[in-house]
PDB file of C-alpha atoms and ligand atoms in Angstrom:
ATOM      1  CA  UNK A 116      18.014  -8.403   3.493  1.00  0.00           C
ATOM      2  CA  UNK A 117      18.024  -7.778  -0.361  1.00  0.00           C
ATOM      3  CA  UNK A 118      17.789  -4.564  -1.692  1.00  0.00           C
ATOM      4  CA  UNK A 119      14.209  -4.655  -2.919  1.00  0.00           C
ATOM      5  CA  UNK A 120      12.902  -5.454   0.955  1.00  0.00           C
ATOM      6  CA  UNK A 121      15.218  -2.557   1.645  1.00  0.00           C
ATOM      7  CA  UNK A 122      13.401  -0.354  -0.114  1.00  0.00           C
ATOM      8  CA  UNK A 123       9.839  -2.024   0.943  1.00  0.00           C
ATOM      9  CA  UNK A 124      10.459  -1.026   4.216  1.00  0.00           C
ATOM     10  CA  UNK A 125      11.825   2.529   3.863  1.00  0.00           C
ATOM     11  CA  UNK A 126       9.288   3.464   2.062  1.00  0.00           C
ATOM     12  CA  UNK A 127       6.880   2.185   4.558  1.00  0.00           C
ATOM     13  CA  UNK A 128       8.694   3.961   7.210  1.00  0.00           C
ATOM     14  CA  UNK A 129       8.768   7.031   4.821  1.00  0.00           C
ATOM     15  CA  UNK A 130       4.927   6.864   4.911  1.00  0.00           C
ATOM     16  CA  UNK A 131       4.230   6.710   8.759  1.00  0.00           C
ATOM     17  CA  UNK A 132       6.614  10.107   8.775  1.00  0.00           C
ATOM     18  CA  UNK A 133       5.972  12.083   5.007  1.00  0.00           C
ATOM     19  CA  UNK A 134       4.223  15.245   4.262  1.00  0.00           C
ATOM     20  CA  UNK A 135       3.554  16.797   7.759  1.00  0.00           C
ATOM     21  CA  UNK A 136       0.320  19.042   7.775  1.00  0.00           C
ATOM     22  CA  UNK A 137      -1.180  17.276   4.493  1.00  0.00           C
ATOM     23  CA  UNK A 138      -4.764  17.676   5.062  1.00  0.00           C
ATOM     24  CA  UNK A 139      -5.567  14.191   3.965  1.00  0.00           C
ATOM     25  CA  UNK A 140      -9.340  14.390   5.394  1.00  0.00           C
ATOM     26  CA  UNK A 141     -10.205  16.496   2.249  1.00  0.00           C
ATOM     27  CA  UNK A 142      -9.270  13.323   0.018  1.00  0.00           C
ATOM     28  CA  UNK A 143     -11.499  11.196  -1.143  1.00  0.00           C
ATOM     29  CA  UNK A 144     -12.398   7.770   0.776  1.00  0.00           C
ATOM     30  CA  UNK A 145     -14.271   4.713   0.009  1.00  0.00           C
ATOM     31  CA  UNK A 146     -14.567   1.386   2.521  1.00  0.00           C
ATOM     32  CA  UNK A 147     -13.347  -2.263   1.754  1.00  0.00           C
ATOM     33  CA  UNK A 148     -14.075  -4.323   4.517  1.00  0.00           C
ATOM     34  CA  UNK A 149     -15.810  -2.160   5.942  1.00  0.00           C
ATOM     35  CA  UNK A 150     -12.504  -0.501   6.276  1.00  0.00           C
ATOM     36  CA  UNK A 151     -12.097   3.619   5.382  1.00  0.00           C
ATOM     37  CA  UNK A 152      -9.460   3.975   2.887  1.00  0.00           C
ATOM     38  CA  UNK A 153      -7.874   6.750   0.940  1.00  0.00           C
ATOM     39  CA  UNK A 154      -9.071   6.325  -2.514  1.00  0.00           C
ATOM     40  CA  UNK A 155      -7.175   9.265  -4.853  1.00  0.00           C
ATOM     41  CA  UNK A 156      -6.582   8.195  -8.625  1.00  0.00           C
ATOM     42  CA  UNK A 157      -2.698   7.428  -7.878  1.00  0.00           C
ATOM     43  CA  UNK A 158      -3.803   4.862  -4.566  1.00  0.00           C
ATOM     44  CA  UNK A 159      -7.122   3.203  -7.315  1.00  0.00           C
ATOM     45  CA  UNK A 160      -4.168   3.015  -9.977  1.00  0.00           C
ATOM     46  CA  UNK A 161      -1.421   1.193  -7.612  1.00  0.00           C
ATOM     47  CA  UNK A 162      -4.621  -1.118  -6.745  1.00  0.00           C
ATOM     48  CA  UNK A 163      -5.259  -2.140 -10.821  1.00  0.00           C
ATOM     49  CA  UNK A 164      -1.126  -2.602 -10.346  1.00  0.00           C
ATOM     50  CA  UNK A 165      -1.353  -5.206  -7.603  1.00  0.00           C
ATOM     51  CA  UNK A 166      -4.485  -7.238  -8.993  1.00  0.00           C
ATOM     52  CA  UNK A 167      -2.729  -7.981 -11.335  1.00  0.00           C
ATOM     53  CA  UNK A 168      -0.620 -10.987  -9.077  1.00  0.00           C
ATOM     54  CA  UNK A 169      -4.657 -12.688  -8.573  1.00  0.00           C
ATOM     55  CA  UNK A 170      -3.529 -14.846 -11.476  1.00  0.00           C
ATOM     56  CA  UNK A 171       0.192 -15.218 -10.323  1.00  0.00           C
ATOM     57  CA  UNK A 172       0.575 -14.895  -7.312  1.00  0.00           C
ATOM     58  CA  UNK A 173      -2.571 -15.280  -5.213  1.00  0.00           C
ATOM     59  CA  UNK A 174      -1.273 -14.682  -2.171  1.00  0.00           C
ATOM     60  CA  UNK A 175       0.955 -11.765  -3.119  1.00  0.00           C
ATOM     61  CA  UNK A 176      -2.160  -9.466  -3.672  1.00  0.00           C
ATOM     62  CA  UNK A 177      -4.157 -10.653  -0.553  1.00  0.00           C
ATOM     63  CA  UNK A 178      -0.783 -10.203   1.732  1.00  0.00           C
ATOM     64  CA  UNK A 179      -0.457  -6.451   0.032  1.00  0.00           C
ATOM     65  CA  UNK A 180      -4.296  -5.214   0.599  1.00  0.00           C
ATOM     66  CA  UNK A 181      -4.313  -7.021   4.571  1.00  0.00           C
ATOM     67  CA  UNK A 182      -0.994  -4.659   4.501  1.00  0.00           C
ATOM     68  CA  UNK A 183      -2.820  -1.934   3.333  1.00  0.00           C
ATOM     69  CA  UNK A 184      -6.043  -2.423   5.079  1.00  0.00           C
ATOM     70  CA  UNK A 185      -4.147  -3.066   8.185  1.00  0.00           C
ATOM     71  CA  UNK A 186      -2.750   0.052   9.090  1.00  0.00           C
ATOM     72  CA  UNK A 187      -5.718   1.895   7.938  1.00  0.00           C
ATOM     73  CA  UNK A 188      -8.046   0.215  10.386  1.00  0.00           C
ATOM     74  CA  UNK A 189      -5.195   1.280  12.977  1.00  0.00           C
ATOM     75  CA  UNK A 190      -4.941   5.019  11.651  1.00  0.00           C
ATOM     76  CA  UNK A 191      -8.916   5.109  11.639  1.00  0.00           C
ATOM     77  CA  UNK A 192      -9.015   4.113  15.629  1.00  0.00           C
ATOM     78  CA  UNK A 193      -6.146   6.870  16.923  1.00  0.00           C
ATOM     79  CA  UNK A 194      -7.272  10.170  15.364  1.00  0.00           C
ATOM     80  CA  UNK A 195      -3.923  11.488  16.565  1.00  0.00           C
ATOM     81  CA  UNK A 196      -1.919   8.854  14.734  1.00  0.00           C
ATOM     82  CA  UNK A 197      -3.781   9.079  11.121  1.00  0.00           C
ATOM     83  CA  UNK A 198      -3.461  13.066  11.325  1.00  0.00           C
ATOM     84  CA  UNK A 199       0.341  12.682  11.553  1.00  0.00           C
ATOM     85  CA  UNK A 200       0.727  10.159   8.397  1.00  0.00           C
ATOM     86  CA  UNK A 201       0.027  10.849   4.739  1.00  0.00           C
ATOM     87  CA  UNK A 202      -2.541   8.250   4.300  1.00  0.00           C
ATOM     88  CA  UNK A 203      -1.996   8.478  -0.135  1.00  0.00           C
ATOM     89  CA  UNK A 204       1.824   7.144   0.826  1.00  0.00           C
ATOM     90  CA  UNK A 205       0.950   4.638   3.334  1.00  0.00           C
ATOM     91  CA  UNK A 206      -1.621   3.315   0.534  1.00  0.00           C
ATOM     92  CA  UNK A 207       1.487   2.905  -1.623  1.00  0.00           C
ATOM     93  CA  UNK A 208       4.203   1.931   0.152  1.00  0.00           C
ATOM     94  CA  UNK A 209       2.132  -1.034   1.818  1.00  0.00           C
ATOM     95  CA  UNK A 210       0.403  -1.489  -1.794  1.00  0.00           C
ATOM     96  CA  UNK A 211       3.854  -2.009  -3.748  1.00  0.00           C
ATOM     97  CA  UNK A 212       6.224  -3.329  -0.891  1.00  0.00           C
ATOM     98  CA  UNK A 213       6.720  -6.491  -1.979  1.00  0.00           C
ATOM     99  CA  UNK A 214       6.907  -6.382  -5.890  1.00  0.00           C
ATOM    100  CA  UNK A 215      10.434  -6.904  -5.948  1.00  0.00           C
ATOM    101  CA  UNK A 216       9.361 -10.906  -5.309  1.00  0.00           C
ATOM    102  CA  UNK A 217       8.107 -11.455  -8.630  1.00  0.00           C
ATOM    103  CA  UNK A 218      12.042 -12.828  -9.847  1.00  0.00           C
ATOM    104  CA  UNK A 219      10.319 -14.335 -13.103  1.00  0.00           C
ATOM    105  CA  UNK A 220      13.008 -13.117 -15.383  1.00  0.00           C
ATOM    106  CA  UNK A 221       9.864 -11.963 -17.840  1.00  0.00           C
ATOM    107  CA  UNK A 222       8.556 -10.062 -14.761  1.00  0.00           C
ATOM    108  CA  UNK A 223       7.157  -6.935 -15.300  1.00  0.00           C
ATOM    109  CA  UNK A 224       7.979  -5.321 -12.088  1.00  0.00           C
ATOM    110  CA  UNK A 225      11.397  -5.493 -12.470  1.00  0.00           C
ATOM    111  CA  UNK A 226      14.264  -4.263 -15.363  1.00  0.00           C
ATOM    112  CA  UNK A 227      17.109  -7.271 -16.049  1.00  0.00           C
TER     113      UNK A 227
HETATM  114  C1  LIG B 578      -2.331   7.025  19.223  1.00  0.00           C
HETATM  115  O1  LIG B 578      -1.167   7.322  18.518  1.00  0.00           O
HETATM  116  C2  LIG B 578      -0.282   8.147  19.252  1.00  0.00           C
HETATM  117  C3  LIG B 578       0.833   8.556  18.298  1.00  0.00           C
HETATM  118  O2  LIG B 578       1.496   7.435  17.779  1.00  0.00           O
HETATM  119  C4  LIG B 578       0.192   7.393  20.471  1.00  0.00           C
HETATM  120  O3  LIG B 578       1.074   8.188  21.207  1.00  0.00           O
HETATM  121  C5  LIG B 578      -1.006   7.007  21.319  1.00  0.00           C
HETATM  122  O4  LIG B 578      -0.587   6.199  22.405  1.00  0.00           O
HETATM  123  C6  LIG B 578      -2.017   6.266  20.491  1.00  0.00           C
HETATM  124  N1  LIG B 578      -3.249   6.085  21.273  1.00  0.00           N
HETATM  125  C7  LIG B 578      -3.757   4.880  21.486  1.00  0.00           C
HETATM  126  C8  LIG B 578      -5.035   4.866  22.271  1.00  0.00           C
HETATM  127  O5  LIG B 578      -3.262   3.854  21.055  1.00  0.00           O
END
């Protein structure tokens, strides 16, 4: 595994077990597929961040919000789960797990 998936998936792990007690209900939500999503500044921001692979990398941005969407549609049916998970994290870590693909050497997402 190279480092960047490494870090993908600890910091999607990191999200399922981060910030016990957050009260996450009093954050603002919004729907995409009919989907309820978190929707603070720092998850619309990381959003901007991943559209822009539509031109690139087409798949790339679809594969991140299904990642994203995902687990929110599983959090949203298992009240128990979705109270035990900081849903702003889980936005980023699925939002951003995969930016480490982009190996353009001009790439953006990554320092040489
Ligand atoms: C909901 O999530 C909890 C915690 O992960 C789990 O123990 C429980 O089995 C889940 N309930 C259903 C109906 O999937």
């Amino acid at each position: 595994m190279k480092f960047s998936g490494l870090v993908s998936c600890l910091a999607v792990v990191g999200a399922t077990v981060a910030a016990p007690g957050r009260k996450d209900k009093h954050l603002p939500t919004t729907k995409i597929a009919n989907i309820e999503v978190i929707n603070t500044p720092l998850v619309q921001d990381a959003v901007k961040l991943v559209k822009n692979f539509i031109p690139l990398q087409p798949y790339l941005y679809n594969h991140l919000m299904r990642s994203w969407l995902y687990g929110a549609a599983a959090f949203n049916n298992n009240a128990t789960l979705k109270a035990s998970v900081d849903l702003e994290l889980h936005a980023i870590g699925t939002l951003l797990h995969d930016l480490g693909w982009d190996m353009r050497p001009d790439s953006p997402w990554h320092s040489p």
